[in-house]
Coordinates of C-alpha atoms and ligand atoms in Angstrom, one line a residue:
M1 CA -16.0 -16.7 -2.5
P2 CA -13.8 -15.2 -5.1
L3 CA -10.1 -14.7 -4.5
Q4 CA -9.5 -11.2 -3.0
L5 CA -6.2 -9.5 -3.6
S6 CA -4.8 -6.1 -2.4
Q7 CA -1.4 -4.7 -2.9
S8 CA -0.2 -6.0 0.5
A9 CA -1.5 -9.5 -0.3
L10 CA 0.4 -9.6 -3.5
A11 CA 3.5 -8.3 -1.9
R12 CA 3.2 -10.9 0.9
Y13 CA 2.6 -13.7 -1.6
D14 CA 5.7 -12.7 -3.6
S15 CA 7.8 -12.7 -0.4
C16 CA 6.5 -16.2 0.8
A17 CA 3.4 -18.1 -0.3
R18 CA 3.2 -19.8 3.2
K19 CA 3.2 -16.4 4.9
F20 CA 0.4 -15.3 2.6
Q21 CA -1.6 -18.4 3.6
Y22 CA -1.1 -17.8 7.3
T23 CA -2.0 -14.2 7.1
H24 CA -4.8 -14.1 4.6
W25 CA -6.5 -17.5 4.8
D26 CA -5.6 -18.8 8.2
Q27 CA -6.3 -15.4 9.7
L28 CA -3.1 -15.3 11.7
G29 CA -1.6 -11.9 12.4
E30 CA 1.8 -10.6 13.0
L31 CA 2.4 -9.0 16.4
M32 CA 3.6 -5.5 16.0
S33 CA 6.4 -3.9 18.1
A34 CA 5.5 -0.8 20.1
D35 CA 7.3 1.3 17.5
Q36 CA 5.4 -0.3 14.6
R37 CA 2.1 0.2 16.4
S38 CA 2.9 3.8 17.2
N39 CA 4.0 4.5 13.6
L40 CA 0.8 2.8 12.3
E41 CA -1.4 4.8 14.6
W42 CA 0.3 8.0 13.6
G43 CA 0.1 7.2 9.9
S44 CA -3.6 6.3 10.3
R45 CA -4.3 9.6 12.1
F46 CA -2.4 11.5 9.5
H47 CA -4.5 9.9 6.7
Q48 CA -7.7 10.9 8.6
L49 CA -6.4 14.5 8.9
M50 CA -5.7 14.8 5.2
Q51 CA -9.2 13.4 4.5
Q52 CA -10.8 15.8 7.0
R53 CA -9.0 18.7 5.3
D54 CA -10.2 17.6 1.9
L55 CA -13.8 17.6 3.1
G56 CA -13.3 21.2 4.2
L57 CA -13.6 20.4 7.9
P58 CA -11.6 22.5 10.3
V59 CA -8.5 20.9 11.8
V60 CA -8.2 22.2 15.4
A61 CA -5.0 21.6 17.3
H62 CA -5.7 20.5 20.9
T63 CA -2.7 18.3 21.6
F64 CA 1.0 18.1 20.7
E65 CA 0.1 15.4 18.1
D66 CA -2.6 17.7 16.6
Q67 CA 0.0 20.4 16.3
S68 CA 2.4 18.1 14.5
F69 CA -0.4 17.0 12.2
Q70 CA -1.1 20.7 11.4
R71 CA 2.6 21.3 10.8
C72 CA 2.7 18.4 8.3
A73 CA -0.5 19.6 6.5
M74 CA 0.8 23.1 6.2
A75 CA 4.2 22.0 5.0
L76 CA 2.5 19.8 2.4
V77 CA 0.2 22.7 1.2
A78 CA 3.3 24.9 0.9
A79 CA 5.4 22.2 -0.9
A80 CA 2.7 21.1 -3.3
P81 CA -0.2 23.6 -3.6
H82 CA -1.5 22.0 -6.8
L83 CA -2.6 18.9 -4.8
F84 CA -5.1 21.0 -2.8
D85 CA -6.2 23.4 -5.6
S86 CA -9.6 22.0 -6.7
A87 CA -9.7 24.5 -9.6
Q88 CA -6.8 22.6 -11.3
W89 CA -8.6 19.3 -11.3
R90 CA -11.9 18.0 -12.7
D91 CA -12.3 15.8 -9.7
R92 CA -10.4 15.3 -6.4
L93 CA -11.3 12.0 -4.6
S94 CA -10.0 11.3 -1.1
E95 CA -9.8 7.7 0.3
H96 CA -11.2 6.5 -3.0
R97 CA -11.7 2.8 -3.4
R98 CA -11.8 0.9 -6.7
T99 CA -12.2 -2.7 -7.5
L100 CA -11.6 -4.7 -10.6
A101 CA -12.6 -8.3 -11.5
L102 CA -9.8 -10.1 -13.3
E103 CA -9.7 -13.8 -14.1
G104 CA -12.1 -14.6 -11.4
A105 CA -10.3 -12.6 -8.7
V106 CA -11.3 -9.3 -7.2
L107 CA -8.5 -6.7 -7.0
T108 CA -9.0 -3.8 -4.6
V109 CA -7.1 -0.5 -4.1
I110 CA -7.8 2.5 -1.9
Y111 CA -6.2 5.7 -3.1
D112 CA -5.3 8.3 -0.5
L113 CA -6.0 11.0 -3.0
L114 CA -6.9 10.8 -6.7
L115 CA -6.6 13.8 -8.9
L116 CA -8.4 13.7 -12.1
G117 CA -7.8 16.2 -14.9
D118 CA -8.9 16.4 -18.5
R119 CA -5.9 14.6 -19.9
Q120 CA -3.9 13.5 -16.8
A121 CA -4.6 11.7 -13.6
E122 CA -2.4 11.6 -10.6
I123 CA -2.5 9.1 -7.7
I124 CA -1.2 10.5 -4.4
D125 CA 0.0 8.4 -1.5
W126 CA 1.0 9.8 1.9
K127 CA 3.9 8.2 3.7
T128 CA 4.9 9.2 7.2
Y129 CA 8.6 8.2 7.0
P130 CA 11.7 9.7 5.3
R131 CA 11.9 9.6 1.5
P132 CA 13.9 6.5 0.4
L133 CA 17.1 7.2 -1.4
Q134 CA 16.2 5.0 -4.3
A135 CA 13.0 5.3 -6.3
N136 CA 13.6 2.0 -8.0
H137 CA 12.1 -0.3 -5.4
L138 CA 8.9 1.8 -5.3
A139 CA 8.4 1.4 -9.0
H140 CA 8.5 -2.4 -8.5
H141 CA 6.4 -2.5 -5.4
W142 CA 2.9 -3.9 -5.8
Q143 CA 1.3 -0.8 -4.4
T144 CA 2.6 1.2 -7.3
R145 CA 1.9 -1.4 -9.9
L146 CA -1.6 -2.3 -8.7
Y147 CA -2.7 1.3 -8.1
L148 CA -1.6 2.4 -11.6
F149 CA -3.0 -0.8 -13.2
L150 CA -6.5 -0.4 -11.7
L151 CA -6.8 3.3 -12.6
A152 CA -5.9 2.5 -16.2
E153 CA -8.4 -0.4 -16.3
T154 CA -11.2 1.5 -14.7
S155 CA -11.0 4.9 -16.4
D156 CA -10.6 6.4 -19.8
Y157 CA -7.0 7.5 -19.2
T158 CA -4.3 5.7 -21.1
P159 CA -1.3 4.5 -19.1
D160 CA 0.9 7.4 -20.2
Q161 CA -1.7 9.8 -18.9
I162 CA -1.4 8.4 -15.4
R163 CA 1.3 8.9 -12.8
M164 CA 1.7 8.2 -9.1
T165 CA 3.4 10.4 -6.5
Y166 CA 4.5 9.3 -3.0
W167 CA 4.7 12.2 -0.5
F168 CA 6.9 11.6 2.5
V169 CA 6.5 13.7 5.6
Q170 CA 8.4 13.3 8.9
P171 CA 5.8 14.2 11.5
L172 CA 8.0 14.3 14.5
L173 CA 10.4 16.9 13.1
Q174 CA 9.8 20.5 13.8
D175 CA 10.3 21.1 10.1
P176 CA 8.5 18.1 8.5
H177 CA 10.1 19.0 5.1
P178 CA 7.9 16.9 2.7
Q179 CA 9.6 15.2 -0.2
S180 CA 8.2 13.3 -3.1
I181 CA 8.9 10.7 -5.7
T182 CA 6.8 10.6 -8.9
L183 CA 6.5 7.5 -11.0
T184 CA 5.3 7.6 -14.6
Y185 CA 3.5 4.7 -16.4
S186 CA 3.5 3.2 -19.9
Q187 CA 1.5 0.7 -21.9
G188 CA 4.5 -1.7 -21.7
Q189 CA 4.4 -1.6 -17.9
H190 CA 0.7 -2.0 -18.0
D191 CA 0.9 -5.1 -20.1
Q192 CA 3.6 -6.6 -17.9
T193 CA 1.6 -6.0 -14.8
R194 CA -1.4 -7.7 -16.3
Q195 CA 0.7 -10.7 -17.2
D196 CA 2.2 -10.9 -13.7
L197 CA -1.2 -10.5 -12.1
I198 CA -2.8 -13.2 -14.2
Q199 CA 0.0 -15.6 -13.4
R200 CA -0.4 -15.1 -9.7
I201 CA -4.2 -15.2 -9.8
H202 CA -4.0 -18.6 -11.6
Q203 CA -1.6 -20.0 -9.1
L204 CA -3.6 -18.7 -6.1
T205 CA -6.9 -19.9 -7.6
D206 CA -5.5 -23.5 -7.8
Y207 CA -4.2 -23.2 -4.2
L208 CA -7.5 -21.8 -3.0
A209 CA -9.4 -24.7 -4.7
A210 CA -7.3 -27.2 -2.7
Y211 CA -7.5 -25.2 0.6
P212 CA -8.1 -26.2 3.4
T213 CA -7.9 -29.9 2.7
G214 CA -5.0 -29.8 0.4
P215 CA -1.3 -29.2 1.2
S216 CA -0.2 -26.0 2.7
L217 CA 1.3 -23.3 0.4
P218 CA 5.0 -23.6 -0.3
Q219 CA 7.6 -22.3 2.2
R220 CA 10.8 -20.4 1.5
P221 CA 13.8 -22.7 0.9
E222 CA 15.4 -24.3 3.9
D223 CA 18.1 -22.0 5.5
D224 CA 16.5 -19.0 3.8
P225 CA 17.7 -16.0 6.0
T226 CA 14.2 -14.4 5.6
C227 CA 12.8 -17.1 7.9
Q228 CA 15.1 -16.0 10.8
T229 CA 13.2 -12.8 11.3
C230 CA 9.8 -14.0 10.2
P231 CA 7.1 -14.1 12.9
F232 CA 6.0 -17.5 11.7
A233 CA 9.5 -19.1 12.1
L234 CA 8.3 -21.3 15.0
R235 CA 5.2 -22.4 13.2
C236 CA 7.3 -23.3 10.2
Q237 CA 9.9 -25.0 12.3
R238 CA 12.5 -22.6 11.0
G239 CA 14.8 -21.7 13.9
D240 CA 14.0 -21.4 17.6
G241 CA 12.0 -18.3 17.2
T242 CA 14.2 -16.2 19.4
T243 CA 14.9 -13.6 16.7
A244 CA 11.4 -13.3 15.5
P245 CA 8.3 -11.6 17.0
L246 CA 5.5 -13.6 18.4
V247 CA 2.4 -14.4 16.4
V248 CA -1.1 -13.8 17.7
P249 CA -4.5 -14.5 16.0
S250 CA -6.7 -12.0 14.2
L251 CA -4.6 -8.8 14.2
N252 CA -5.7 -6.6 11.3
D253 CA -3.5 -6.5 8.2
I254 CA -1.1 -3.6 8.6
A255 CA 0.5 -3.5 5.2
E256 CA -2.2 -1.3 3.5
V257 CA -0.7 1.7 5.3
S258 CA 3.0 1.0 5.1
L259 CA 5.1 -0.1 2.2
Ligands
SF4_301 S1 9.2 -18.8 8.4 FE1 9.9 -18.7 6.3 S2 8.7 -20.2 5.2 FE2 7.6 -19.8 7.1 S3 6.2 -18.1 6.6 FE3 8.1 -17.2 7.4 S4 9.2 -16.7 5.5 FE4 7.7 -18.2 5.0

């Protein structure tokens, strides 16, 4: 079985190799709070609605939630009409999945919306929380890096013809007021991402070869404050677990939806 990597797996590996092992190889999940679960369900329904709209299916409002979905969709259409104008694009692909084999690993992305023009491509990602003040952390997040990298590798577009835009909508506001952050791409960034991916793939391939009989993947350093709020604190014998959520088996990975 080849090593499978998504943006959330890469982000988790960078945050803590042991946490990556627990979540992706030992199949342990992180128990969500009621708020997290509610946000995830809303985000998931919003993604479905945007996909439904892209397929040309009617969006009928029966409930309060439906009405808030509609408000968001209409606000997005008003704020960024070019996203929904098929005439402007050679192709518009919704919930579009791409994979790439690299150094024996399989990298996977799922684009919320992919807009393909003659000389430019734009990756769109919907987020159902307020726009962050700083764009910097988005540029360095694995979602941005992997999504841009895979499109450049699996298409004829050069890196500088590709960009990625995050659209933030706040569904529970009467005026959802969508805001966006657009990130451009370059050959230099592409080369750096390739290098960083290969380094991690080599490390993980070695770990995977030794798993499950070999030693566990490394933990964060002792006394690392990250461990205090980690749901695996008890399992790692880091603290008494009173400040961390519980861990239950086999919950689905939630990080594909949220940053
Ligand atoms: S408790 Fe610390 S070492 Fe253990 S998985 Fe969490 S972050 Fe990693």
